[in-house]
Every structure is written in structure tokens, then in C-alpha cells.
PDB file of C-alpha atoms and ligand atoms in Angstrom:
ATOM      1  CA  MET A 717       5.482  10.885  16.702  1.00  0.00           C
ATOM      2  CA  LYS A 718       8.265  13.414  16.397  1.00  0.00           C
ATOM      3  CA  ARG A 719      10.173  12.149  13.382  1.00  0.00           C
ATOM      4  CA  VAL A 720       8.350  10.158  10.691  1.00  0.00           C
ATOM      5  CA  LEU A 721      10.205   8.494   7.838  1.00  0.00           C
ATOM      6  CA  ILE A 722       8.615   8.065   4.408  1.00  0.00           C
ATOM      7  CA  THR A 723      10.401   5.555   2.173  1.00  0.00           C
ATOM      8  CA  GLY A 724       9.714   5.761  -1.549  1.00  0.00           C
ATOM      9  CA  ALA A 725       9.100   9.475  -0.994  1.00  0.00           C
ATOM     10  CA  GLY A 726       9.772  10.261  -4.655  1.00  0.00           C
ATOM     11  CA  GLY A 727       6.850   8.196  -5.962  1.00  0.00           C
ATOM     12  CA  GLY A 728       3.317   9.432  -6.550  1.00  0.00           C
ATOM     13  CA  ILE A 729       2.004   8.582  -3.086  1.00  0.00           C
ATOM     14  CA  GLY A 730       5.199   9.765  -1.398  1.00  0.00           C
ATOM     15  CA  ARG A 731       5.152  13.156  -3.106  1.00  0.00           C
ATOM     16  CA  SER A 732       1.522  13.599  -2.121  1.00  0.00           C
ATOM     17  CA  LEU A 733       2.078  12.616   1.529  1.00  0.00           C
ATOM     18  CA  ARG A 734       5.034  14.993   1.671  1.00  0.00           C
ATOM     19  CA  GLU A 735       2.506  17.787   1.206  1.00  0.00           C
ATOM     20  CA  THR A 736      -0.480  16.475   3.161  1.00  0.00           C
ATOM     21  CA  LEU A 737       1.636  15.499   6.193  1.00  0.00           C
ATOM     22  CA  ARG A 738       3.659  18.702   6.140  1.00  0.00           C
ATOM     23  CA  GLY A 739       3.472  20.231   9.620  1.00  0.00           C
ATOM     24  CA  VAL A 740       1.500  17.278  11.019  1.00  0.00           C
ATOM     25  CA  TYR A 741       4.635  15.815  12.598  1.00  0.00           C
ATOM     26  CA  PRO A 742       7.586  17.994  13.640  1.00  0.00           C
ATOM     27  CA  ILE A 743       9.998  16.290  11.223  1.00  0.00           C
ATOM     28  CA  LEU A 744       9.381  14.307   8.041  1.00  0.00           C
ATOM     29  CA  ARG A 745      12.388  12.327   6.876  1.00  0.00           C
ATOM     30  CA  LEU A 746      11.966  11.705   3.160  1.00  0.00           C
ATOM     31  CA  SER A 747      13.925   8.919   1.553  1.00  0.00           C
ATOM     32  CA  ASP A 748      14.187   7.422  -1.923  1.00  0.00           C
ATOM     33  CA  ARG A 749      16.756   5.781  -4.159  1.00  0.00           C
ATOM     34  CA  VAL A 750      16.500   8.785  -6.486  1.00  0.00           C
ATOM     35  CA  ALA A 751      17.281  12.404  -5.627  1.00  0.00           C
ATOM     36  CA  LEU A 752      14.424  14.324  -4.029  1.00  0.00           C
ATOM     37  CA  ALA A 753      13.575  18.019  -3.971  1.00  0.00           C
ATOM     38  CA  PRO A 754      15.669  19.794  -1.307  1.00  0.00           C
ATOM     39  CA  ALA A 755      14.522  19.730   2.316  1.00  0.00           C
ATOM     40  CA  ARG A 756      12.259  22.526   3.497  1.00  0.00           C
ATOM     41  CA  GLU A 757      11.665  23.498   7.121  1.00  0.00           C
ATOM     42  CA  GLY A 758      10.606  20.428   9.112  1.00  0.00           C
ATOM     43  CA  GLU A 759      12.029  18.034   6.512  1.00  0.00           C
ATOM     44  CA  GLU A 760      15.104  15.860   6.168  1.00  0.00           C
ATOM     45  CA  VAL A 761      16.008  14.402   2.789  1.00  0.00           C
ATOM     46  CA  ASP A 762      17.816  11.101   2.445  1.00  0.00           C
ATOM     47  CA  ARG A 763      18.939   8.903  -0.440  1.00  0.00           C
ATOM     48  CA  THR A 764      19.095   5.167   0.246  1.00  0.00           C
ATOM     49  CA  GLU A 765      18.997   1.887  -1.676  1.00  0.00           C
ATOM     50  CA  LEU A 766      16.758  -0.395   0.379  1.00  0.00           C
ATOM     51  CA  SER A 767      18.887  -3.423  -0.495  1.00  0.00           C
ATOM     52  CA  ASP A 768      21.870  -1.811   1.291  1.00  0.00           C
ATOM     53  CA  MET A 769      21.395  -2.755   4.952  1.00  0.00           C
ATOM     54  CA  PRO A 770      23.992  -0.403   6.504  1.00  0.00           C
ATOM     55  CA  ALA A 771      22.416   2.491   4.592  1.00  0.00           C
ATOM     56  CA  VAL A 772      18.915   1.401   5.691  1.00  0.00           C
ATOM     57  CA  GLU A 773      20.078   1.366   9.315  1.00  0.00           C
ATOM     58  CA  GLN A 774      21.239   4.964   8.944  1.00  0.00           C
ATOM     59  CA  MET A 775      17.961   5.869   7.242  1.00  0.00           C
ATOM     60  CA  VAL A 776      15.834   4.664  10.183  1.00  0.00           C
ATOM     61  CA  ALA A 777      18.085   5.989  12.994  1.00  0.00           C
ATOM     62  CA  GLY A 778      16.135   8.306  15.271  1.00  0.00           C
ATOM     63  CA  VAL A 779      12.703   7.899  13.695  1.00  0.00           C
ATOM     64  CA  ASP A 780       9.528   7.172  15.680  1.00  0.00           C
ATOM     65  CA  GLY A 781       7.400   5.853  12.834  1.00  0.00           C
ATOM     66  CA  ILE A 782       7.819   4.682   9.248  1.00  0.00           C
ATOM     67  CA  ILE A 783       5.524   4.912   6.250  1.00  0.00           C
ATOM     68  CA  HIS A 784       6.999   2.247   4.007  1.00  0.00           C
ATOM     69  CA  LEU A 785       6.123   2.993   0.386  1.00  0.00           C
ATOM     70  CA  GLY A 786       9.522   2.093  -1.064  1.00  0.00           C
ATOM     71  CA  GLY A 787      10.251  -0.746  -3.452  1.00  0.00           C
ATOM     72  CA  ILE A 788       8.804  -1.728  -6.816  1.00  0.00           C
ATOM     73  CA  SER A 789       5.238  -0.543  -7.407  1.00  0.00           C
ATOM     74  CA  GLY A 790       4.121  -2.928 -10.146  1.00  0.00           C
ATOM     75  CA  GLU A 791       4.827  -6.242 -11.836  1.00  0.00           C
ATOM     76  CA  ASN A 792       8.424  -6.885 -12.851  1.00  0.00           C
ATOM     77  CA  GLU A 793      10.971  -9.638 -13.362  1.00  0.00           C
ATOM     78  CA  TRP A 794      11.749 -11.730 -10.308  1.00  0.00           C
ATOM     79  CA  PRO A 795      15.265 -10.349  -9.567  1.00  0.00           C
ATOM     80  CA  VAL A 796      13.856  -6.820  -9.489  1.00  0.00           C
ATOM     81  CA  ILE A 797      10.962  -7.787  -7.188  1.00  0.00           C
ATOM     82  CA  LEU A 798      13.340  -9.799  -5.006  1.00  0.00           C
ATOM     83  CA  GLU A 799      15.734  -6.899  -4.478  1.00  0.00           C
ATOM     84  CA  GLY A 800      13.179  -4.134  -3.935  1.00  0.00           C
ATOM     85  CA  ASN A 801      10.228  -5.825  -2.268  1.00  0.00           C
ATOM     86  CA  ILE A 802      11.655  -8.845  -0.465  1.00  0.00           C
ATOM     87  CA  ILE A 803      15.233  -7.947   0.524  1.00  0.00           C
ATOM     88  CA  GLY A 804      14.494  -4.214   0.722  1.00  0.00           C
ATOM     89  CA  LEU A 805      11.360  -4.748   2.792  1.00  0.00           C
ATOM     90  CA  TYR A 806      13.135  -7.156   5.121  1.00  0.00           C
ATOM     91  CA  ASN A 807      15.910  -4.606   5.631  1.00  0.00           C
ATOM     92  CA  VAL A 808      13.428  -1.881   6.583  1.00  0.00           C
ATOM     93  CA  PHE A 809      11.642  -4.061   9.181  1.00  0.00           C
ATOM     94  CA  GLU A 810      14.854  -5.498  10.593  1.00  0.00           C
ATOM     95  CA  ALA A 811      16.535  -2.083  10.825  1.00  0.00           C
ATOM     96  CA  ALA A 812      13.372  -0.730  12.467  1.00  0.00           C
ATOM     97  CA  ARG A 813      13.531  -3.506  15.062  1.00  0.00           C
ATOM     98  CA  ARG A 814      17.191  -2.830  15.810  1.00  0.00           C
ATOM     99  CA  ALA A 815      16.509   0.900  16.130  1.00  0.00           C
ATOM    100  CA  GLY A 816      13.473   0.402  18.416  1.00  0.00           C
ATOM    101  CA  VAL A 817      10.923   1.884  16.002  1.00  0.00           C
ATOM    102  CA  GLN A 818       7.412   1.210  17.351  1.00  0.00           C
ATOM    103  CA  ARG A 819       5.147   1.883  14.362  1.00  0.00           C
ATOM    104  CA  ILE A 820       5.122   1.072  10.662  1.00  0.00           C
ATOM    105  CA  VAL A 821       2.480   1.795   8.046  1.00  0.00           C
ATOM    106  CA  PHE A 822       3.098  -0.608   5.179  1.00  0.00           C
ATOM    107  CA  ALA A 823       1.844   0.104   1.662  1.00  0.00           C
ATOM    108  CA  THR A 824       0.684  -3.310   0.580  1.00  0.00           C
ATOM    109  CA  SER A 825      -1.620  -3.707  -2.404  1.00  0.00           C
ATOM    110  CA  ASN A 826      -4.903  -4.988  -3.773  1.00  0.00           C
ATOM    111  CA  HIS A 827      -2.675  -7.284  -5.847  1.00  0.00           C
ATOM    112  CA  ALA A 828      -1.969  -9.413  -2.760  1.00  0.00           C
ATOM    113  CA  VAL A 829      -5.586 -10.568  -3.171  1.00  0.00           C
ATOM    114  CA  GLY A 830      -6.102  -9.855  -6.871  1.00  0.00           C
ATOM    115  CA  PHE A 831      -7.288 -13.349  -7.808  1.00  0.00           C
ATOM    116  CA  TYR A 832     -10.534 -12.983  -5.874  1.00  0.00           C
ATOM    117  CA  PRO A 833     -13.375 -12.606  -8.347  1.00  0.00           C
ATOM    118  CA  ARG A 834     -15.087  -9.266  -8.649  1.00  0.00           C
ATOM    119  CA  ALA A 835     -18.358 -10.984  -7.731  1.00  0.00           C
ATOM    120  CA  GLN A 836     -17.011 -11.682  -4.221  1.00  0.00           C
ATOM    121  CA  LYS A 837     -16.822  -9.094  -1.469  1.00  0.00           C
ATOM    122  CA  ILE A 838     -13.690  -9.708   0.598  1.00  0.00           C
ATOM    123  CA  ASP A 839     -12.604  -8.457   3.992  1.00  0.00           C
ATOM    124  CA  HIS A 840      -9.272  -8.251   5.819  1.00  0.00           C
ATOM    125  CA  ARG A 841      -9.468 -11.894   6.927  1.00  0.00           C
ATOM    126  CA  VAL A 842      -9.302 -13.610   3.515  1.00  0.00           C
ATOM    127  CA  VAL A 843      -6.175 -15.590   2.669  1.00  0.00           C
ATOM    128  CA  PRO A 844      -3.886 -13.985   0.070  1.00  0.00           C
ATOM    129  CA  ARG A 845      -4.531 -14.752  -3.602  1.00  0.00           C
ATOM    130  CA  PRO A 846      -1.713 -12.798  -5.284  1.00  0.00           C
ATOM    131  CA  ASP A 847      -2.094 -12.069  -8.974  1.00  0.00           C
ATOM    132  CA  SER A 848       1.578 -11.461  -9.858  1.00  0.00           C
ATOM    133  CA  ARG A 849       5.127 -11.726  -8.541  1.00  0.00           C
ATOM    134  CA  TYR A 850       4.510  -8.199  -7.298  1.00  0.00           C
ATOM    135  CA  GLY A 851       1.385  -9.389  -5.448  1.00  0.00           C
ATOM    136  CA  VAL A 852       3.382 -12.240  -3.897  1.00  0.00           C
ATOM    137  CA  SER A 853       5.921  -9.702  -2.620  1.00  0.00           C
ATOM    138  CA  LYS A 854       3.109  -7.737  -0.981  1.00  0.00           C
ATOM    139  CA  ALA A 855       1.741 -10.910   0.662  1.00  0.00           C
ATOM    140  CA  PHE A 856       5.297 -11.578   1.865  1.00  0.00           C
ATOM    141  CA  GLY A 857       5.399  -8.070   3.307  1.00  0.00           C
ATOM    142  CA  GLU A 858       2.125  -8.640   5.157  1.00  0.00           C
ATOM    143  CA  ALA A 859       3.534 -11.891   6.588  1.00  0.00           C
ATOM    144  CA  LEU A 860       6.820 -10.268   7.640  1.00  0.00           C
ATOM    145  CA  ALA A 861       4.869  -7.449   9.275  1.00  0.00           C
ATOM    146  CA  SER A 862       2.859 -10.041  11.205  1.00  0.00           C
ATOM    147  CA  LEU A 863       6.088 -11.668  12.420  1.00  0.00           C
ATOM    148  CA  TYR A 864       7.628  -8.374  13.552  1.00  0.00           C
ATOM    149  CA  SER A 865       4.399  -7.460  15.316  1.00  0.00           C
ATOM    150  CA  ASP A 866       3.977 -10.778  17.141  1.00  0.00           C
ATOM    151  CA  LYS A 867       7.636 -11.366  17.936  1.00  0.00           C
ATOM    152  CA  HIS A 868       8.958  -7.844  18.455  1.00  0.00           C
ATOM    153  CA  GLY A 869       5.868  -5.820  19.343  1.00  0.00           C
ATOM    154  CA  ILE A 870       6.092  -3.366  16.440  1.00  0.00           C
ATOM    155  CA  GLY A 871       2.628  -1.969  15.661  1.00  0.00           C
ATOM    156  CA  VAL A 872       1.927  -2.344  11.943  1.00  0.00           C
ATOM    157  CA  LEU A 873      -0.948  -1.142   9.799  1.00  0.00           C
ATOM    158  CA  CYS A 874      -0.945  -2.909   6.426  1.00  0.00           C
ATOM    159  CA  THR A 875      -2.851  -0.721   3.978  1.00  0.00           C
ATOM    160  CA  ARG A 876      -3.893  -2.760   0.924  1.00  0.00           C
ATOM    161  CA  ILE A 877      -3.941   0.195  -1.421  1.00  0.00           C
ATOM    162  CA  GLY A 878      -6.296   0.045  -4.379  1.00  0.00           C
ATOM    163  CA  ASN A 879      -5.394   2.826  -6.810  1.00  0.00           C
ATOM    164  CA  PHE A 880      -4.160   6.153  -5.475  1.00  0.00           C
ATOM    165  CA  GLY A 881      -4.829   9.319  -7.441  1.00  0.00           C
ATOM    166  CA  GLU A 882      -6.735  12.557  -7.803  1.00  0.00           C
ATOM    167  CA  LYS A 883      -9.508  10.627  -9.576  1.00  0.00           C
ATOM    168  CA  PRO A 884     -10.312   7.096 -10.768  1.00  0.00           C
ATOM    169  CA  ILE A 885      -8.919   6.372 -14.217  1.00  0.00           C
ATOM    170  CA  ASP A 886     -10.927   3.354 -15.452  1.00  0.00           C
ATOM    171  CA  LYS A 887     -13.779   0.973 -14.623  1.00  0.00           C
ATOM    172  CA  ARG A 888     -11.711  -1.278 -12.357  1.00  0.00           C
ATOM    173  CA  ARG A 889     -10.376   1.714 -10.477  1.00  0.00           C
ATOM    174  CA  LEU A 890     -13.949   2.898  -9.768  1.00  0.00           C
ATOM    175  CA  SER A 891     -14.043  -0.015  -7.299  1.00  0.00           C
ATOM    176  CA  ILE A 892     -10.592   0.476  -5.746  1.00  0.00           C
ATOM    177  CA  TRP A 893      -9.780   4.183  -5.974  1.00  0.00           C
ATOM    178  CA  ILE A 894      -8.403   6.128  -3.005  1.00  0.00           C
ATOM    179  CA  SER A 895      -8.051   9.893  -2.900  1.00  0.00           C
ATOM    180  CA  PRO A 896      -5.015  11.632  -1.405  1.00  0.00           C
ATOM    181  CA  ARG A 897      -6.966  12.988   1.561  1.00  0.00           C
ATOM    182  CA  ASP A 898      -8.458   9.579   2.382  1.00  0.00           C
ATOM    183  CA  TYR A 899      -5.061   7.885   2.237  1.00  0.00           C
ATOM    184  CA  THR A 900      -3.617  10.611   4.440  1.00  0.00           C
ATOM    185  CA  GLN A 901      -6.345   9.898   6.990  1.00  0.00           C
ATOM    186  CA  LEU A 902      -5.582   6.176   6.912  1.00  0.00           C
ATOM    187  CA  VAL A 903      -1.837   6.723   7.318  1.00  0.00           C
ATOM    188  CA  ARG A 904      -2.437   8.971  10.308  1.00  0.00           C
ATOM    189  CA  ILE A 905      -4.570   6.262  11.912  1.00  0.00           C
ATOM    190  CA  GLY A 906      -1.713   3.837  11.323  1.00  0.00           C
ATOM    191  CA  LEU A 907       0.801   6.108  13.029  1.00  0.00           C
ATOM    192  CA  GLU A 908      -1.358   7.539  15.797  1.00  0.00           C
ATOM    193  CA  HIS A 909      -4.006   5.003  16.846  1.00  0.00           C
ATOM    194  CA  PRO A 910      -3.005   3.807  20.319  1.00  0.00           C
ATOM    195  CA  ASP A 911      -4.057   0.170  19.934  1.00  0.00           C
ATOM    196  CA  ILE A 912      -2.624  -1.026  16.638  1.00  0.00           C
ATOM    197  CA  ARG A 913      -0.709  -4.311  16.939  1.00  0.00           C
ATOM    198  CA  TYR A 914      -1.175  -5.852  13.498  1.00  0.00           C
ATOM    199  CA  GLU A 915      -4.004  -4.866  11.221  1.00  0.00           C
ATOM    200  CA  ILE A 916      -4.887  -5.224   7.558  1.00  0.00           C
ATOM    201  CA  VAL A 917      -7.173  -2.608   6.030  1.00  0.00           C
ATOM    202  CA  TYR A 918      -8.094  -1.691   2.465  1.00  0.00           C
ATOM    203  CA  GLY A 919      -6.673   1.590   1.250  1.00  0.00           C
ATOM    204  CA  VAL A 920      -9.768   2.673  -0.643  1.00  0.00           C
ATOM    205  CA  SER A 921     -12.167   5.593  -0.545  1.00  0.00           C
ATOM    206  CA  ASN A 922     -15.867   5.204   0.238  1.00  0.00           C
ATOM    207  CA  ASN A 923     -16.584   3.860  -3.265  1.00  0.00           C
ATOM    208  CA  ARG A 924     -20.125   2.728  -3.994  1.00  0.00           C
ATOM    209  CA  ARG A 925     -18.725   0.044  -6.328  1.00  0.00           C
ATOM    210  CA  SER A 926     -16.217  -1.297  -3.782  1.00  0.00           C
ATOM    211  CA  TRP A 927     -15.300  -5.004  -3.696  1.00  0.00           C
ATOM    212  CA  TYR A 928     -14.173  -4.722  -0.100  1.00  0.00           C
ATOM    213  CA  ASP A 929     -15.746  -5.011   3.301  1.00  0.00           C
ATOM    214  CA  ASN A 930     -13.510  -2.417   4.955  1.00  0.00           C
ATOM    215  CA  SER A 931     -15.102  -2.731   8.390  1.00  0.00           C
ATOM    216  CA  ASN A 932     -11.692  -3.211  10.001  1.00  0.00           C
ATOM    217  CA  ALA A 933     -10.659   0.257   8.858  1.00  0.00           C
ATOM    218  CA  ALA A 934     -13.973   1.673  10.092  1.00  0.00           C
ATOM    219  CA  ARG A 935     -13.416   0.007  13.470  1.00  0.00           C
ATOM    220  CA  LEU A 936     -10.114   1.906  13.721  1.00  0.00           C
ATOM    221  CA  GLY A 937     -11.913   5.177  13.011  1.00  0.00           C
ATOM    222  CA  TYR A 938     -11.429   5.523   9.242  1.00  0.00           C
ATOM    223  CA  ARG A 939     -14.142   7.738   7.729  1.00  0.00           C
ATOM    224  CA  PRO A 940     -13.325   8.174   4.028  1.00  0.00           C
ATOM    225  CA  GLN A 941     -14.592  11.414   2.487  1.00  0.00           C
ATOM    226  CA  ASP A 942     -14.510  10.496  -1.195  1.00  0.00           C
ATOM    227  CA  ASP A 943     -16.449   8.186  -3.534  1.00  0.00           C
ATOM    228  CA  SER A 944     -15.566   7.362  -7.148  1.00  0.00           C
ATOM    229  CA  GLU A 945     -19.206   7.431  -8.256  1.00  0.00           C
ATOM    230  CA  PRO A 946     -19.331  11.064  -9.443  1.00  0.00           C
ATOM    231  CA  TYR A 947     -16.615  10.111 -11.976  1.00  0.00           C
ATOM    232  CA  ALA A 948     -18.339   6.917 -13.139  1.00  0.00           C
ATOM    233  CA  ASP A 949     -20.252   8.231 -16.168  1.00  0.00           C
ATOM    234  CA  ALA A 950     -17.172   9.855 -17.700  1.00  0.00           C
ATOM    235  CA  VAL A 951     -14.918   6.868 -16.950  1.00  0.00           C
ATOM    236  CA  LEU A 952     -17.378   4.333 -18.409  1.00  0.00           C
ATOM    237  CA  ALA A 953     -18.083   6.476 -21.481  1.00  0.00           C
ATOM    238  CA  ALA A 954     -14.346   6.728 -22.186  1.00  0.00           C
ATOM    239  CA  GLU A 955     -14.037   2.938 -22.003  1.00  0.00           C
ATOM    240  CA  ALA A 956     -17.163   2.089 -24.006  1.00  0.00           C
ATOM    241  CA  GLY A 957     -16.489  -0.138 -27.011  1.00  0.00           C
ATOM    242  CA  GLN A 958     -12.946  -1.042 -25.972  1.00  0.00           C
ATOM    243  CA  PRO A 959     -12.144  -4.765 -26.194  1.00  0.00           C
ATOM    244  CA  ALA A 960     -12.296  -6.476 -22.788  1.00  0.00           C
ATOM    245  CA  ASP A 961     -10.141  -9.417 -21.685  1.00  0.00           C
ATOM    246  CA  ALA A 962     -12.305 -12.093 -19.992  1.00  0.00           C
ATOM    247  CA  ILE A 963      -9.753 -12.941 -17.290  1.00  0.00           C
ATOM    248  CA  ALA A 964      -8.989  -9.314 -16.498  1.00  0.00           C
ATOM    249  CA  GLU A 965     -12.711  -8.564 -16.286  1.00  0.00           C
ATOM    250  CA  HIS A 966     -13.469 -11.518 -14.026  1.00  0.00           C
ATOM    251  CA  TYR A 967     -10.890 -10.906 -11.307  1.00  0.00           C
ATOM    252  CA  GLN A 968     -10.295  -7.959  -9.018  1.00  0.00           C
ATOM    253  CA  GLY A 969      -6.634  -7.632 -10.059  1.00  0.00           C
ATOM    254  CA  GLY A 970      -7.618  -7.009 -13.688  1.00  0.00           C
ATOM    255  CA  THR A 971      -4.717  -7.004 -16.132  1.00  0.00           C
ATOM    256  CA  PHE A 972      -2.330  -8.191 -13.396  1.00  0.00           C
ATOM    257  CA  CYS A 973      -4.319 -11.473 -13.477  1.00  0.00           C
ATOM    258  CA  ALA A 974      -4.487 -11.691 -17.252  1.00  0.00           C
ATOM    259  CA  ALA A 975      -0.763 -11.088 -17.825  1.00  0.00           C
ATOM    260  CA  GLU A 976       1.170 -14.350 -18.436  1.00  0.00           C
ATOM    261  CA  TYR A 977      -2.034 -16.313 -17.745  1.00  0.00           C
ATOM    262  CA  THR A 978      -1.775 -19.911 -18.970  1.00  0.00           C
ATOM    263  CA  ALA A 979      -4.265 -21.927 -16.877  1.00  0.00           C
ATOM    264  CA  LYS A 980      -6.528 -23.985 -19.157  1.00  0.00           C
ATOM    265  CA  THR A 981      -9.513 -23.902 -16.858  1.00  0.00           C
ATOM    266  CA  PRO A 982     -10.059 -20.672 -14.974  1.00  0.00           C
ATOM    267  CA  ARG A 983     -10.929 -21.141 -11.303  1.00  0.00           C
ATOM    268  CA  PRO A 984     -14.005 -19.386  -9.991  1.00  0.00           C
TER     269      PRO A 984
HETATM  270  C1  15L B1805      -0.705  -1.200  -7.317  1.00  0.00           C
HETATM  271  O1  15L B1805      -0.431  -1.897  -6.363  1.00  0.00           O
HETATM  272  C2  15L B1805       0.325  -0.379  -7.983  1.00  0.00           C
HETATM  273  O2  15L B1805       1.306   0.084  -7.092  1.00  0.00           O
HETATM  274  C3  15L B1805      -0.253   0.771  -8.756  1.00  0.00           C
HETATM  275  O3  15L B1805       0.735   1.269  -9.611  1.00  0.00           O
HETATM  276  C4  15L B1805      -1.492   0.349  -9.553  1.00  0.00           C
HETATM  277  O4  15L B1805      -1.136  -0.589 -10.534  1.00  0.00           O
HETATM  278  C5  15L B1805      -2.502  -0.236  -8.598  1.00  0.00           C
HETATM  279  O5  15L B1805      -1.938  -1.297  -7.864  1.00  0.00           O
HETATM  280  C6  15L B1805      -3.781  -0.729  -9.300  1.00  0.00           C
HETATM  281  O6  15L B1805      -4.178  -1.864  -9.111  1.00  0.00           O
HETATM  282  O7  15L B1805      -4.371   0.095  -9.990  1.00  0.00           O
END
């Protein structure tokens, strides 16, 4: 990997990877729809709307691998999701195919499977159960990645990210947190592992309270260094006594499940 492109480089994960991957690959091309901090040595800075195909083709020209973080990172109205996470994602994969890019790490989300109950441990083989329009767009992304892998031979690692940050911020995130250094490790596996065709893994640290069987990531060599447990007492104390929504508490996707919920009889 000589030149690696990060889309959505201005977001929280993108800004972090800009630092942790600095010097790992000779050139990082950093792209976002908003202006980014000026390029330093070993960096190229780009500004692209993912819905603009000619611009996306220019963005991917000459890159060996892509870390696709771009798009909308939470629930939103359908036109917004459609433009950022369906059309924009399609443009990135299609431009990558035309340019001969061989590897993509795709930032999918726990919300592609958010309607699994917390009581169930799930692995990478479960069918999607999206908890939002956003979650549907991530399931779409996983499906498009599968198509471009099978039909065009692009190697894709789909990382179903839990919650990325320096530390877990609430009870739900104790089960799905991922630290910057663990996500960096996972991304490097996605770009560098010789045998990746199409894989789904959970982008989570080694959390004792995890809802995931992340054996597929382990099989690819992922050895997460962090665990949310040392933060648990403080996180739970801060939340004690707060009113809890029954739907949000029951399902892995939390408030993403509870929002706009109208089913009369909750499914297990
Ligand atoms: C996500 O997929 C979002 O991108 C992020 O902003 C958080 O909401 C995260 O999920 C989460 O579930 O905490």
C-alpha cells in the first residue's frame, strides 16, 4: 500500500486515523466534504462530495487502498441518508472498480444489526436487523461490498463499528466500545492481510460485556488491547437513577431502536 485514501477524514474516526496511520503508509490522501487541516509531509488533502461521481473518480485516482468512513454517521431523514450513504457509497465502490483499487475497509455499523436483543450473542454470520434508515444504509453498504468482492475481486473488510472513542460514554457503549488503537489495528488488517476477499468483523475492543462473537476478527489476527471494564463503575454510577426506555434497553441498538418505534407487540 503506497497511497491510502481516507474518506470522511474530517470526522472523529478520520481525524484519529490521520494521526495513528501517519507514516505507516507513504502517502495518506485525506478527503472530506468540508475543508481539512492543510497537508503535512506524506499527506494529500482533498475536498469531495461523494454524490458527485466525476469528483469521486478524481478522489480515488492513483490510490491502492481506501478506508471508507465518509457519509452520514447517524440517523437522518431519508433524502440525506440516500445521498450520503447509498449514492455516495455506490460512487466510491464503482470509482474504485474503474480505477483498479484492490482493497477497501468499509466503516459499517452496529446499527446494521441493532435489532438483535442484548441477551443474544451474535457473530458475523447473522442476517442484518437494521434499527434505523441509517442502519439500512450500512446493510446496503455491506451488500454492495459483497457484490464488488464477488464480481470484481476487490478485497473488502466490513468493520461493524460499535462506538469509537477515547473511552466508553454510557452503559450500552460498555458493550460496543472501540479504542483508537484497536480500530487502527483492525484497519491495518483490512488493508494489509493477504487473504481478505469479503469479511465482516465487529469493530469493538476486547470488552468483557461484549454482545459479539468476534472470532472472525480473531481469525484474521485481530488482538484488541483495550477493554471497557475499567470504566464501568464510573459509567454506571453516572447513569444510576436515570429513566430507562424499555425498547432501548432490550435491543443492542439502544435509542436507535426506540426512536420512531410504533410496533404494538415487540418481537423478541
Ligand atoms: C454509529 O454507527 C454512529 O456512527 C456513532 O455516531 C454512534 O452513534 C455509534 O453508532 C453508537 O452506536 O454508539
